[in-house]
mmCIF file of C-alpha atoms in Angstrom:
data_model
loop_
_atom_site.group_PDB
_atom_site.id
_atom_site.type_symbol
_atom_site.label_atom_id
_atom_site.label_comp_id
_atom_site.label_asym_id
_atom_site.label_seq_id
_atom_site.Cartn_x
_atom_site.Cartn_y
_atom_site.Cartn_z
ATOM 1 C CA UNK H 1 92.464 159.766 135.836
ATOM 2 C CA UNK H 2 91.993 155.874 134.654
ATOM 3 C CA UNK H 3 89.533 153.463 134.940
ATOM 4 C CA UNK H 4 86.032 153.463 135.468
ATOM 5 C CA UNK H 5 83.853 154.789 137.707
ATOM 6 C CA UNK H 6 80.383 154.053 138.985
ATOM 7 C CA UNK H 7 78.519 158.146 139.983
ATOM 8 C CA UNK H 8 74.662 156.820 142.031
ATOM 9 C CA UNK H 9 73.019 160.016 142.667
ATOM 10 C CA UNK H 10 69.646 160.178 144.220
ATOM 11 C CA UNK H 11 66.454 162.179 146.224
ATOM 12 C CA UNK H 12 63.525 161.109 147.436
ATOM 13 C CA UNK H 13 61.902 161.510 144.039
ATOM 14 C CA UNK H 14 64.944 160.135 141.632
ATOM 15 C CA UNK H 15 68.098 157.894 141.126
ATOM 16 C CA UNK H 16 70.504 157.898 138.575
ATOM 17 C CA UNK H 17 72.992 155.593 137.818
ATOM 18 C CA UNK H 18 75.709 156.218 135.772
ATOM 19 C CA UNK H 19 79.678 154.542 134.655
ATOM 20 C CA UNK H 20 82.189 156.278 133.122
ATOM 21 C CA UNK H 21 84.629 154.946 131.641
ATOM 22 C CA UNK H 22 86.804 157.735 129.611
ATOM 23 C CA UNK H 23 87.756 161.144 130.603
ATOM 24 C CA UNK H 24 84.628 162.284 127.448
ATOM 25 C CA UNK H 25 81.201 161.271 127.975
ATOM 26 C CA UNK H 26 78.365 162.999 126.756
ATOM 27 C CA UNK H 27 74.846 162.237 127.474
ATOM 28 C CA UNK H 28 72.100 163.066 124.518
ATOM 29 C CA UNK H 29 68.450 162.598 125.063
ATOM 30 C CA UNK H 30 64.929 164.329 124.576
ATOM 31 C CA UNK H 31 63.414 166.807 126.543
ATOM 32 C CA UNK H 32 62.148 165.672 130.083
ATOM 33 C CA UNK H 33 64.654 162.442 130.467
ATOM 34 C CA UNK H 34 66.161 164.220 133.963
ATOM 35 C CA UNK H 35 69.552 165.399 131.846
ATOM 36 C CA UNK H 36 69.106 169.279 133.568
ATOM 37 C CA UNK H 37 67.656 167.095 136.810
ATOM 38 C CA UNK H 38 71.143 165.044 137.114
ATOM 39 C CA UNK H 39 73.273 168.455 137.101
ATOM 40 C CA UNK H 40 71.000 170.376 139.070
ATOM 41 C CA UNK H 41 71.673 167.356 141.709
ATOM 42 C CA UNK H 42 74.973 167.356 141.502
ATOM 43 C CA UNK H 43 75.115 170.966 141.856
ATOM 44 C CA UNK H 44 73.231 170.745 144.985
ATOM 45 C CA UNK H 45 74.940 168.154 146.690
ATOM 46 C CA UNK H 46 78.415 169.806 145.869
ATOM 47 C CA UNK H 47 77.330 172.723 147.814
ATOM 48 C CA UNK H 48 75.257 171.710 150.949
ATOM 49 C CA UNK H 49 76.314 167.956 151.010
ATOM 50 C CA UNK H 50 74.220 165.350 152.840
ATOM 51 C CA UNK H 51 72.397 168.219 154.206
ATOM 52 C CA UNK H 52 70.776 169.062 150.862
ATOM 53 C CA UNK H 53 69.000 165.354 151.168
ATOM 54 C CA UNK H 54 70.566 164.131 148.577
ATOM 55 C CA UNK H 55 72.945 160.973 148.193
ATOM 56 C CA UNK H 56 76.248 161.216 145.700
ATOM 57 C CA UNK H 57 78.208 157.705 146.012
ATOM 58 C CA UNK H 58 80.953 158.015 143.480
ATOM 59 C CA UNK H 59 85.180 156.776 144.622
ATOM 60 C CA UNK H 60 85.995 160.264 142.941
ATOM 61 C CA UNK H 61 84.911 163.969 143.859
ATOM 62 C CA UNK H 62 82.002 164.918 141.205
ATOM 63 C CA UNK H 63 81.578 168.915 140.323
ATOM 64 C CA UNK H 64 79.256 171.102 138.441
ATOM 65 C CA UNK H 65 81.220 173.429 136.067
ATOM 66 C CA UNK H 66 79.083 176.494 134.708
ATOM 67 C CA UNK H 67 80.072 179.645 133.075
ATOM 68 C CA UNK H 68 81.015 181.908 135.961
ATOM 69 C CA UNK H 69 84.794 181.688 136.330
ATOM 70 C CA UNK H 70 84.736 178.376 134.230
ATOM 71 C CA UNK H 71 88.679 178.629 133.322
ATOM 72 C CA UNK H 72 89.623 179.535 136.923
ATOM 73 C CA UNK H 73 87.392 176.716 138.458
ATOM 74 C CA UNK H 74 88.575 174.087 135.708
ATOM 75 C CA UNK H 75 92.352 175.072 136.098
ATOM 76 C CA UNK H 76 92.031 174.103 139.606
ATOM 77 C CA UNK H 77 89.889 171.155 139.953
ATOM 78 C CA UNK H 78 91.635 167.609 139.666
ATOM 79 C CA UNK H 79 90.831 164.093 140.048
ATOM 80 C CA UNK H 80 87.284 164.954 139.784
ATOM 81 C CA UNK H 81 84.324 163.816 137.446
ATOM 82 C CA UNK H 82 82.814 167.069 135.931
ATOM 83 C CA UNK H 83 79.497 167.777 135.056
ATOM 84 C CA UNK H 84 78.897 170.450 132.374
ATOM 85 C CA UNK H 85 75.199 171.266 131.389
ATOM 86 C CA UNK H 86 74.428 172.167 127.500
ATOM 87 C CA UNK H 87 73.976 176.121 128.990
ATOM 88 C CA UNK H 88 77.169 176.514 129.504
ATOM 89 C CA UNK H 89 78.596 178.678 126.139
ATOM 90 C CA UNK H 90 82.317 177.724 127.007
ATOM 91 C CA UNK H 91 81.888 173.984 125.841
ATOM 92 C CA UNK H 92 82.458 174.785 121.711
ATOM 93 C CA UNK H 93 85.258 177.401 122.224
ATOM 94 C CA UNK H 94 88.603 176.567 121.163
ATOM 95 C CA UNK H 95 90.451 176.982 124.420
ATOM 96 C CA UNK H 96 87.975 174.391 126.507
ATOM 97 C CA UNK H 97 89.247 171.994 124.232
ATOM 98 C CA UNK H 98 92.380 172.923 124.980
ATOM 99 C CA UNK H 99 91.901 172.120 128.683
ATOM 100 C CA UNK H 100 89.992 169.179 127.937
ATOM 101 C CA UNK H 101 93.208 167.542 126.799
ATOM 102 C CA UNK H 102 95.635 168.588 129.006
ATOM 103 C CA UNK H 103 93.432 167.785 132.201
ATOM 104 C CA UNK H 104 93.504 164.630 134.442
ATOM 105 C CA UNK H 105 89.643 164.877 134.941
ATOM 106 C CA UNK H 106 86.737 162.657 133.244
ATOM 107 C CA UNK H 107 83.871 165.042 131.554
ATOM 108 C CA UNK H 108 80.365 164.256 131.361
ATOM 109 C CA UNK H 109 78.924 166.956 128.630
ATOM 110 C CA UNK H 110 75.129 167.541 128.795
ATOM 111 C CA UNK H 111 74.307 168.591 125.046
ATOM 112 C CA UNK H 112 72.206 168.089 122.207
ATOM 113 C CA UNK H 113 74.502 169.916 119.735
ATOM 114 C CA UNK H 114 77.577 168.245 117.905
ATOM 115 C CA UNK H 115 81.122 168.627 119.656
ATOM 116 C CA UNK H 116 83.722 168.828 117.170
ATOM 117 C CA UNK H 117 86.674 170.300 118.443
ATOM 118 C CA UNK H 118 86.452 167.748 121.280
ATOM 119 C CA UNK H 119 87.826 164.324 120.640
ATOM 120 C CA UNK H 120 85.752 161.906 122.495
ATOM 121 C CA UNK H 121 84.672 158.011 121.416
ATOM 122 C CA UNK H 122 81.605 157.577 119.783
ATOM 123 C CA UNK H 123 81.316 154.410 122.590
ATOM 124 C CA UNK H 124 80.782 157.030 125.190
ATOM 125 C CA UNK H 125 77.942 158.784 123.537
ATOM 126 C CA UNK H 126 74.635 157.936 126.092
ATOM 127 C CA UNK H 127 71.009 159.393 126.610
ATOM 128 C CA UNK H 128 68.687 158.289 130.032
ATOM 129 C CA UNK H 129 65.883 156.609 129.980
ATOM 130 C CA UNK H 130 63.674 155.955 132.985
ATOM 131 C CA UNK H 131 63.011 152.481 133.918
ATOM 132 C CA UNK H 132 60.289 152.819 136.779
ATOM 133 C CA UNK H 133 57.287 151.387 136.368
ATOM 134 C CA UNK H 134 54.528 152.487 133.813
ATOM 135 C CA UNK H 135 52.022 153.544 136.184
ATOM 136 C CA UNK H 136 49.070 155.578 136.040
ATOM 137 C CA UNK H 137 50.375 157.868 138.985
ATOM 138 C CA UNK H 138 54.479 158.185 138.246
ATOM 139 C CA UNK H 139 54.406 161.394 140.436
ATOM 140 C CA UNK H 140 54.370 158.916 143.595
ATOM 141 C CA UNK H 141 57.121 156.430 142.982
ATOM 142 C CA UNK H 142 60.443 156.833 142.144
ATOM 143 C CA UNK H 143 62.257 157.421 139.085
ATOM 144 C CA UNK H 144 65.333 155.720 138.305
ATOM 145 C CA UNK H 145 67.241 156.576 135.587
ATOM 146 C CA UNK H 146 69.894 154.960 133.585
ATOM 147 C CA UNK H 147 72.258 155.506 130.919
ATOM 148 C CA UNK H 148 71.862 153.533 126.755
ATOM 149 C CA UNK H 149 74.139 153.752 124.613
ATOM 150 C CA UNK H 150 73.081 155.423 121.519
#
């Protein structure tokens, strides 16, 4: 895969709106900035679609990949944006990295922890930050989110 590629996921409670622009991105951030929120969308959508009530507008397929069967699922998947929360152990083994670099799909990596054996561009290193209003009663609007380059 080449280019870039604008992913705008949202409920009735969030939005996020992310580009990516290289097949590495990894997405940093405190506690409570909707990192585990974006995936568990994402997750959602990929298995019960429009019907889950959630909106995924993105030119390319996006995918959740956890630990069960990760190899398997990974060796098949192509032309796809994949989504990989900080749970998942396989993402500082050896032979992910491995994959990583032979595969024609863009990563987003959810983690707080340091990712040597993969080579990605320290230009493609984000957190989220909401940007909905400061008020008193947030559980009421919307929360959009967006990605800052750290």
């Amino acid at each position: 895969m080449v280019g870039k590629y604008d992913i705008e996921i949202s409920n009735n409670k969030v939005h996020y709106f992310l580009t990516v622009k290289r097949n590495i991105t990894i997405l940093k951030g405190n506690s409570a900035t909707g990192k585990t929120e974006l995936i568990r969308l994402i997750s959602e959508y990929e298995a019960n679609g429009n019907s889950s009530g959630i909106s995924l507008k993105c030119d390319k397929k996006c995918s959740v990949l956890t630990n069960i069967a990760w190899e398997l699922r990974l060796s098949s998947m192509s032309q796809t944006i994949i989504f990989i929360d900080e749970t998942a152990d396989f993402i500082k083994t050896k032979r992910f990295a491995e994959l990583v670099k032979g595969s024609d799909n863009y990563f987003v990596i959810v983690t707080r922890d340091d990712l040597s054996q993969l080579s990605y561009s320290i230009d493609e290193i984000y957190g989220l930050t909401n940007v909905s209003s400061t008020s008193k009663y947030k559980a009421y609007k919307k929360v959009y989110n967006e990605m800052y380059k750290l």
